Amino acid sequence: MKKATQCVQGGWTPKNGEPRVLPIYQSTTFKYDDSDKMARLFDLKDEGYFYTRLANPTNDSVARKIADLEGGVGAVLTSSGQAASFYSVFNICEAGDHLICSQTVYGGTFNLFGVTLKKLGIDCTFVNQDASDEEIEAAFRPNTKCFFGETLSNPGVQVFDIERFARIAHQHGVPLIVDNTFATPINCRPFEWGADIVVHSTTKYMDGHALTVGGVVVDGGTFDWAAHADKFPGLTLPDESYHGLVYAEKFGRAAYITKLVAQLMRDLGSIPSPMNAFLLNIGLETLHLRMPQHCKNAQAVAEFLEQHPQVAWVHYPGLKSDASYQLAQKYLPQGTCGVMSFGLKGTREDAVAFMDRLKMIAIVTHVADARSCILHPASHTHRQLTDEQLQAAGIASDLMRLSVGIEDKDDIIEDLRQALE
Ligand SMILES: *Cc1c(COP(=O)(O)O)cnc(C)c1O
């Protein structure tokens, strides 16, 4: 099926007499007639449901829809995008291991990898994604287990050269994990460019209406764990908690995602509620319609801002003047997303005064939903970072992050115009 059809019909295919709409299986547990069947489920010998922390039919249907949209072999929903990023790395890294991450990633990810993972004994090196191959390669160590980047960075909206980083990661025998939140599979499918694992904060465009916090990890099924058995013992050596099962042998291309459920969901349990998965699914049903509208509006807004005398600079990969323009043409030819960043001429106080004068565009800690909104990362999302860290993450202290919604573009531009004046 094409992406539009997957958005509308994917994941849930009712059998004769079953509900047309994906049901909310609001149940912690599932009943079996005999105890042997339940035992086989616990041993991962059969597929089926027994406890919602491990799997739930509503959650699984939505995860399957996203896996199909991305072209992956399997996916698992998580309670937030943060949980998805954490699980994607922790599934293959343990104390003593190391990962490499682009330094322009979302502030929450930067803190998770740079501070919290460190407390678990996992080291992260942040690299400039514009650096030369030699500089990037110098960051690899014998204990490096993965490379992490964002298709479109939040909030800088820089395009990640997926093919290049996949090549470098694979040369060093590790998978590439891509956070595809801002692009969504409608505009870019990282697996087609060599990524091995994709994560999302579904809180953003996938939900699209700012209703539910959520995340997803998608397994591309592309990475050959057995070929790098020494690096990934968790996938290639027996798991004693499942009677010596070896994930890479038993589950093949779905080894990574099966291990993630069997171990991390079992032990850490960051699941979404089935109700939230149901709401996410409603958002996904219109993702293919909303994304082009976000892009069309954002292009018009970016062009308006770029020519306005009060505006000092605009970053939007759809602008020919943007540093990411060429990469955007390659990876996201139909458009990038509705998010852009810009700065005003004048002081930091002028920027704050501008935001306070907006009438329709709301100041909220959110991006990528139907309603236009704005945020000042230096005083909001990224306020934990020092000035040096801000600079390293590509965030100027005057940077405003504008998320263009799907209202009429003329009304969005008019609101910006009156506030600028
Ligand atoms: C918001 C966001 C996250 C974190 O997701 P939550 O759902 O807020 O936990 C991770 N990555 C990117 C790119 C984001 O925009």
PDB file of N, CA and C and ligand atoms in Angstrom, residues 79-85 105-106 108-109 148 150 152-154 179-182 199-204 212-215 367 401, ligand 1:
ATOM      1  N   SER A  79       6.052   5.404  26.151  1.00  0.00           N
ATOM      2  CA  SER A  79       5.228   6.416  26.811  1.00  0.00           C
ATOM      3  C   SER A  79       5.627   7.837  26.449  1.00  0.00           C
ATOM      4  N   SER A  80       6.827   8.025  25.878  1.00  0.00           N
ATOM      5  CA  SER A  80       7.278   9.350  25.447  1.00  0.00           C
ATOM      6  C   SER A  80       8.394   9.183  24.427  1.00  0.00           C
ATOM      7  N   GLY A  81       8.717  10.277  23.764  1.00  0.00           N
ATOM      8  CA  GLY A  81       9.855  10.254  22.855  1.00  0.00           C
ATOM      9  C   GLY A  81      11.159  10.035  23.602  1.00  0.00           C
ATOM     10  N   GLN A  82      11.248  10.594  24.794  1.00  0.00           N
ATOM     11  CA  GLN A  82      12.455  10.393  25.609  1.00  0.00           C
ATOM     12  C   GLN A  82      12.677   8.908  25.892  1.00  0.00           C
ATOM     13  N   ALA A  83      11.596   8.208  26.244  1.00  0.00           N
ATOM     14  CA  ALA A  83      11.712   6.766  26.524  1.00  0.00           C
ATOM     15  C   ALA A  83      12.172   6.039  25.263  1.00  0.00           C
ATOM     16  N   ALA A  84      11.660   6.458  24.098  1.00  0.00           N
ATOM     17  CA  ALA A  84      12.056   5.803  22.846  1.00  0.00           C
ATOM     18  C   ALA A  84      13.558   5.989  22.590  1.00  0.00           C
ATOM     19  N   SER A  85      14.051   7.230  22.782  1.00  0.00           N
ATOM     20  CA  SER A  85      15.482   7.477  22.558  1.00  0.00           C
ATOM     21  C   SER A  85      16.322   6.663  23.541  1.00  0.00           C
ATOM     22  N   VAL A 105      21.300  17.710  18.348  1.00  0.00           N
ATOM     23  CA  VAL A 105      20.027  17.049  18.686  1.00  0.00           C
ATOM     24  C   VAL A 105      19.226  17.831  19.735  1.00  0.00           C
ATOM     25  N   TYR A 106      17.969  17.455  19.820  1.00  0.00           N
ATOM     26  CA  TYR A 106      17.012  17.981  20.794  1.00  0.00           C
ATOM     27  C   TYR A 106      17.635  18.060  22.198  1.00  0.00           C
ATOM     28  N   GLY A 108      16.547  17.580  25.170  1.00  0.00           N
ATOM     29  CA  GLY A 108      16.246  16.441  26.046  1.00  0.00           C
ATOM     30  C   GLY A 108      17.135  15.246  25.751  1.00  0.00           C
ATOM     31  N   THR A 109      17.396  15.033  24.469  1.00  0.00           N
ATOM     32  CA  THR A 109      18.261  13.929  24.059  1.00  0.00           C
ATOM     33  C   THR A 109      19.705  14.222  24.465  1.00  0.00           C
ATOM     34  N   PHE A 148      23.990   8.269  16.635  1.00  0.00           N
ATOM     35  CA  PHE A 148      22.640   8.801  16.760  1.00  0.00           C
ATOM     36  C   PHE A 148      22.567  10.204  16.169  1.00  0.00           C
ATOM     37  N   GLU A 150      19.484  13.289  14.194  1.00  0.00           N
ATOM     38  CA  GLU A 150      18.095  13.650  13.879  1.00  0.00           C
ATOM     39  C   GLU A 150      17.976  14.053  12.417  1.00  0.00           C
ATOM     40  N   LEU A 152      15.928  15.982  10.975  1.00  0.00           N
ATOM     41  CA  LEU A 152      15.858  17.448  11.053  1.00  0.00           C
ATOM     42  C   LEU A 152      16.065  17.800  12.514  1.00  0.00           C
ATOM     43  N   SER A 153      17.102  18.554  12.803  1.00  0.00           N
ATOM     44  CA  SER A 153      17.408  18.797  14.207  1.00  0.00           C
ATOM     45  C   SER A 153      16.386  19.744  14.822  1.00  0.00           C
ATOM     46  N   ASN A 154      16.132  19.528  16.102  1.00  0.00           N
ATOM     47  CA  ASN A 154      15.217  20.366  16.885  1.00  0.00           C
ATOM     48  C   ASN A 154      16.043  21.149  17.886  1.00  0.00           C
ATOM     49  N   ASP A 179      16.525   9.810  14.733  1.00  0.00           N
ATOM     50  CA  ASP A 179      15.295  10.400  15.278  1.00  0.00           C
ATOM     51  C   ASP A 179      14.614  11.127  14.119  1.00  0.00           C
ATOM     52  N   ASN A 180      13.495  10.572  13.678  1.00  0.00           N
ATOM     53  CA  ASN A 180      12.816  11.081  12.465  1.00  0.00           C
ATOM     54  C   ASN A 180      11.555  11.886  12.819  1.00  0.00           C
ATOM     55  N   THR A 181      11.545  12.449  14.038  1.00  0.00           N
ATOM     56  CA  THR A 181      10.350  13.134  14.548  1.00  0.00           C
ATOM     57  C   THR A 181       9.826  14.235  13.633  1.00  0.00           C
ATOM     58  N   PHE A 182      10.694  15.161  13.239  1.00  0.00           N
ATOM     59  CA  PHE A 182      10.224  16.335  12.495  1.00  0.00           C
ATOM     60  C   PHE A 182       9.882  16.008  11.038  1.00  0.00           C
ATOM     61  N   VAL A 199      13.656   6.311  15.614  1.00  0.00           N
ATOM     62  CA  VAL A 199      12.824   6.648  16.776  1.00  0.00           C
ATOM     63  C   VAL A 199      12.033   7.915  16.459  1.00  0.00           C
ATOM     64  N   HIS A 200      10.932   8.069  17.182  1.00  0.00           N
ATOM     65  CA  HIS A 200      10.099   9.259  17.050  1.00  0.00           C
ATOM     66  C   HIS A 200       9.620   9.694  18.413  1.00  0.00           C
ATOM     67  N   SER A 201       9.450  11.000  18.572  1.00  0.00           N
ATOM     68  CA  SER A 201       8.526  11.508  19.556  1.00  0.00           C
ATOM     69  C   SER A 201       7.207  11.625  18.797  1.00  0.00           C
ATOM     70  N   THR A 202       6.276  10.724  19.080  1.00  0.00           N
ATOM     71  CA  THR A 202       4.976  10.770  18.375  1.00  0.00           C
ATOM     72  C   THR A 202       4.134  11.938  18.874  1.00  0.00           C
ATOM     73  N   THR A 203       4.612  12.554  19.982  1.00  0.00           N
ATOM     74  CA  THR A 203       3.981  13.752  20.538  1.00  0.00           C
ATOM     75  C   THR A 203       3.810  14.861  19.508  1.00  0.00           C
ATOM     76  N   LYS A 204       4.673  14.866  18.490  1.00  0.00           N
ATOM     77  CA  LYS A 204       4.732  15.973  17.548  1.00  0.00           C
ATOM     78  C   LYS A 204       3.795  15.699  16.366  1.00  0.00           C
ATOM     79  N   THR A 212      -1.358  13.855  23.108  1.00  0.00           N
ATOM     80  CA  THR A 212      -0.733  12.800  23.901  1.00  0.00           C
ATOM     81  C   THR A 212       0.785  12.805  23.733  1.00  0.00           C
ATOM     82  N   VAL A 213       1.483  12.650  24.828  1.00  0.00           N
ATOM     83  CA  VAL A 213       2.936  12.452  24.786  1.00  0.00           C
ATOM     84  C   VAL A 213       3.184  10.976  24.479  1.00  0.00           C
ATOM     85  N   GLY A 214       4.074  10.716  23.547  1.00  0.00           N
ATOM     86  CA  GLY A 214       4.354   9.321  23.201  1.00  0.00           C
ATOM     87  C   GLY A 214       5.589   9.207  22.337  1.00  0.00           C
ATOM     88  N   GLY A 215       6.042   7.968  22.156  1.00  0.00           N
ATOM     89  CA  GLY A 215       7.203   7.714  21.307  1.00  0.00           C
ATOM     90  C   GLY A 215       7.098   6.365  20.645  1.00  0.00           C
ATOM     91  N   VAL A 367       5.956  21.832  19.765  1.00  0.00           N
ATOM     92  CA  VAL A 367       6.147  22.120  18.348  1.00  0.00           C
ATOM     93  C   VAL A 367       5.379  21.076  17.580  1.00  0.00           C
ATOM     94  N   ARG A 401      12.047  29.569  17.993  1.00  0.00           N
ATOM     95  CA  ARG A 401      11.589  28.410  17.233  1.00  0.00           C
ATOM     96  C   ARG A 401      10.118  28.604  16.916  1.00  0.00           C
TER      97      ARG A 401
HETATM   98  C1  LIG B   1      10.105  16.322  21.541  1.00  0.00           C
HETATM   99  C2  LIG B   1      11.239  15.558  21.003  1.00  0.00           C
HETATM  100  C3  LIG B   1      11.774  14.462  21.700  1.00  0.00           C
HETATM  101  C4  LIG B   1      11.272  14.063  23.062  1.00  0.00           C
HETATM  102  O1  LIG B   1       9.985  13.574  22.949  1.00  0.00           O
HETATM  103  P1  LIG B   1       8.888  13.630  24.159  1.00  0.00           P
HETATM  104  O2  LIG B   1       7.723  12.972  23.500  1.00  0.00           O
HETATM  105  O3  LIG B   1       8.678  15.049  24.510  1.00  0.00           O
HETATM  106  O4  LIG B   1       9.450  12.822  25.275  1.00  0.00           O
HETATM  107  C5  LIG B   1      12.798  13.762  21.115  1.00  0.00           C
HETATM  108  N1  LIG B   1      13.291  14.110  19.909  1.00  0.00           N
HETATM  109  C6  LIG B   1      12.805  15.154  19.205  1.00  0.00           C
HETATM  110  C7  LIG B   1      13.390  15.500  17.882  1.00  0.00           C
HETATM  111  C8  LIG B   1      11.767  15.922  19.736  1.00  0.00           C
HETATM  112  O5  LIG B   1      11.294  16.963  19.034  1.00  0.00           O
END
